[in-house]
Short mmCIF file of C-alpha atoms in Angstrom, two decimals:
data_model
loop_
_atom_site.label_atom_id
_atom_site.label_comp_id
_atom_site.label_asym_id
_atom_site.label_seq_id
_atom_site.Cartn_x
_atom_site.Cartn_y
_atom_site.Cartn_z
CA MET A 1 264.36 265.09 -13.80
CA LYS A 2 267.85 264.42 -10.86
CA ASN A 3 265.02 266.99 -9.00
CA GLU A 4 262.93 265.33 -9.25
CA LYS A 5 264.37 261.76 -7.93
CA ASN A 6 266.24 263.71 -5.10
CA ILE A 7 262.22 265.31 -3.73
CA LEU A 8 260.89 262.49 -4.41
CA ALA A 9 264.24 260.14 -2.00
CA GLN A 10 264.25 263.33 -0.04
CA SER A 11 260.36 262.54 0.71
CA ARG A 12 260.52 258.75 1.41
CA ALA A 13 263.44 258.99 3.34
CA GLU A 14 261.00 261.72 5.61
CA GLN A 15 258.42 259.09 5.66
CA SER A 16 260.81 256.74 6.92
CA ARG A 17 261.51 259.00 9.81
CA ALA A 18 258.08 259.53 10.72
CA GLU A 19 257.33 255.93 10.50
CA GLN A 20 260.22 255.52 12.71
CA SER A 21 259.52 258.42 15.01
CA ARG A 22 256.19 256.64 15.59
CA ALA A 23 256.63 253.05 16.20
CA GLU A 24 259.36 254.21 18.37
CA GLN A 25 256.44 256.42 20.36
CA SER A 26 254.23 253.72 20.84
CA SER A 27 256.41 251.23 22.33
CA ARG A 28 256.83 254.06 24.92
CA SER A 29 253.50 254.97 25.76
CA ALA A 30 253.75 251.42 25.72
CA ILE A 31 256.06 250.61 28.07
CA SER A 32 255.15 253.86 29.80
CA SER A 33 251.14 252.54 30.21
CA HIS A 34 252.63 249.41 32.45
CA LYS A 35 252.92 250.88 35.20
CA ASN A 36 255.00 249.12 38.29
CA TYR A 37 253.26 250.24 41.51
CA ASN A 38 255.84 249.00 43.91
CA SER A 39 254.75 250.72 46.89
CA ILE A 40 251.61 248.08 46.53
CA ASP A 41 253.74 245.23 46.03
CA LEU A 42 255.57 246.09 49.12
CA VAL A 43 251.87 246.43 50.83
CA LYS A 44 251.01 243.35 49.12
CA PHE A 45 253.20 240.33 50.73
CA ILE A 46 253.57 242.24 54.36
CA CYS A 47 250.14 241.14 54.12
CA SER A 48 251.22 238.11 53.00
CA ILE A 49 252.94 237.66 55.74
CA LEU A 50 250.14 238.41 58.11
CA VAL A 51 246.90 236.17 56.30
CA VAL A 52 250.31 233.36 57.23
CA MET A 53 250.06 234.59 61.10
CA ILE A 54 246.26 235.17 61.17
CA HIS A 55 246.74 231.34 61.05
CA ILE A 56 249.39 230.40 63.07
CA SER A 57 250.73 231.95 66.41
CA PRO A 58 253.30 234.35 66.11
CA PHE A 59 254.01 234.54 69.51
CA GLY A 60 252.93 231.38 70.22
CA SER A 61 249.87 230.04 72.61
CA PHE A 62 251.40 232.05 76.05
CA SER A 63 249.38 234.04 79.10
CA GLY A 64 250.08 236.90 79.98
CA ILE A 65 251.19 239.90 78.09
CA ILE A 66 252.92 237.74 74.26
CA GLY A 67 249.49 236.29 74.51
CA TYR A 68 247.32 239.32 74.44
CA LEU A 69 249.84 240.58 71.85
CA ASP A 70 249.39 237.66 69.69
CA TYR A 71 246.03 238.29 70.59
CA GLY A 72 245.90 241.91 69.13
CA VAL A 73 248.46 241.28 66.21
CA ARG A 74 246.25 237.86 64.91
CA TYR A 75 242.57 239.50 65.31
CA TYR A 76 243.17 242.80 64.66
CA LEU A 77 246.25 243.47 62.59
CA CYS A 78 246.13 241.11 60.49
CA ARG A 79 243.06 241.47 59.94
CA LEU A 80 243.90 244.76 57.77
CA ALA A 81 245.09 242.58 55.16
CA VAL A 82 242.38 240.20 53.24
CA PRO A 83 239.68 243.48 52.85
CA PHE A 84 243.81 245.27 51.47
CA PHE A 85 243.91 242.81 48.93
CA PHE A 86 240.18 242.83 48.17
CA VAL A 87 240.92 246.51 47.22
CA CYS A 88 243.64 245.57 45.18
CA SER A 89 241.81 243.28 42.66
CA GLY A 90 239.14 246.06 42.27
CA PHE A 91 241.60 248.53 41.78
CA PHE A 92 243.57 246.25 38.93
CA LEU A 93 240.81 245.55 37.37
CA TYR A 94 239.21 248.53 36.94
CA LYS A 95 242.27 251.32 36.58
CA LYS A 96 242.41 249.48 32.73
CA THR A 97 238.34 251.42 32.31
CA ALA A 98 237.46 254.53 32.21
CA VAL A 99 234.03 255.01 34.07
CA MET A 100 232.26 256.46 31.38
CA ASN A 101 233.82 253.97 28.78
CA PHE A 102 232.84 251.36 30.90
CA SER A 103 233.89 247.79 29.40
CA PHE A 104 232.29 244.47 30.18
CA GLU A 105 235.16 242.40 28.67
CA PRO A 106 238.26 243.14 30.86
CA THR A 107 235.44 241.76 33.95
CA LYS A 108 234.18 239.76 31.54
CA LYS A 109 237.56 237.35 31.48
CA TYR A 110 238.19 238.30 35.20
CA VAL A 111 235.72 236.44 36.35
CA VAL A 112 235.68 233.64 33.83
CA ARG A 113 239.42 233.50 35.27
CA LEU A 114 238.08 233.23 38.73
CA PHE A 115 235.75 230.82 38.58
CA ARG A 116 237.98 228.21 36.14
CA LEU A 117 239.84 228.52 39.16
CA TYR A 118 237.59 228.12 41.70
CA ILE A 119 236.18 224.57 39.55
CA ILE A 120 239.34 223.57 39.64
CA TRP A 121 240.35 223.48 43.34
CA THR A 122 236.88 222.53 44.02
CA LEU A 123 237.32 219.04 42.18
CA ILE A 124 240.44 218.83 43.64
CA TYR A 125 240.06 219.65 47.20
CA PHE A 126 236.50 217.27 46.50
CA PRO A 127 237.91 214.78 48.13
CA LEU A 128 239.49 215.62 51.10
CA SER A 129 235.79 217.96 51.18
CA TYR A 130 233.63 214.75 50.80
CA ILE A 131 235.57 213.33 53.93
CA ARG A 132 236.26 215.20 56.04
CA PHE A 133 233.13 217.32 56.31
CA TYR A 134 229.84 215.16 54.29
CA ARG A 135 230.72 211.94 54.76
CA GLY A 136 227.45 209.78 56.25
CA LYS A 137 225.73 213.19 56.33
CA LYS A 138 221.84 213.38 54.62
CA ASP A 139 222.54 216.18 53.23
CA ALA A 140 225.47 216.08 52.50
CA VAL A 141 224.96 217.17 48.51
CA PHE A 142 222.68 220.33 49.56
CA VAL A 143 224.95 221.52 52.19
CA TYR A 144 227.43 220.81 49.04
CA ILE A 145 225.66 223.59 46.72
CA LYS A 146 225.14 225.55 49.23
CA ARG A 147 228.63 225.84 50.38
CA PHE A 148 229.89 225.65 46.27
CA ILE A 149 227.56 228.67 45.79
CA PHE A 150 227.99 230.87 48.78
CA SER A 151 231.20 230.57 51.21
CA GLY A 152 233.74 227.99 49.46
CA THR A 153 233.39 224.68 48.79
CA TYR A 154 237.15 224.05 51.53
CA VAL A 155 237.98 226.51 54.20
CA HIS A 156 240.87 228.73 51.79
CA LEU A 157 238.15 228.74 48.92
CA TRP A 158 236.38 231.21 50.31
CA TYR A 159 237.66 234.21 48.78
CA LEU A 160 238.03 233.45 44.89
CA ASN A 161 234.02 233.20 45.30
CA ALA A 162 233.64 236.17 47.00
CA THR A 163 235.77 238.13 45.17
CA ILE A 164 233.69 236.70 41.84
CA PHE A 165 230.61 238.17 44.28
CA ALA A 166 231.83 241.27 44.93
CA ILE A 167 232.54 241.99 40.79
CA LEU A 168 228.55 240.61 40.14
CA LEU A 169 227.31 243.08 42.99
CA PHE A 170 228.84 245.44 41.30
CA LEU A 171 228.01 244.98 37.98
CA ASN A 172 224.39 244.49 39.17
CA ARG A 173 224.63 247.95 40.84
CA TYR A 174 226.56 249.29 37.54
CA ILE A 175 224.04 247.93 35.10
CA LEU A 176 220.56 249.72 37.89
CA THR A 177 222.30 252.78 37.55
CA ARG A 178 223.30 253.26 34.60
CA LYS A 179 219.47 252.16 33.72
CA LEU A 180 218.23 255.00 35.83
CA LEU A 181 220.39 257.73 34.62
#
């Protein structure tokens, strides 16, 4: 009888150790699956400064060599920032999904989130946008709807709109490719 109790106690202890080991492994894998991309974060920080530099003259509005330097930095170097942000958005969106086992769910959540942001900021900027661009124009509603769909309702909202369109174009291409295969 004692022998059976000892065997039962040892079996329970082994089960407990196995469960604890599995829990530790799953917590380690959860931690390791959240990978930090420090180099990408650094480049994103630098690119955010470059985006600001696009909109200001980093070297002032001088003529001569400094004027050429300002032009070169703003219109060549700084213009690399926005495409980098597009690439990062795509990378972080699709790194979660395998090519052969593609899932629409993360993509759908991302597009819905972007669209909500776009709607919220469109509503916030509507009064300013109306005053600046549309007041007194006959075709204001048509132009506003066209800008809402194609170019962003206010100057800087084009990025959200363009990201949504890029994802939808990718999905369209993906669906067509899958049907052909």
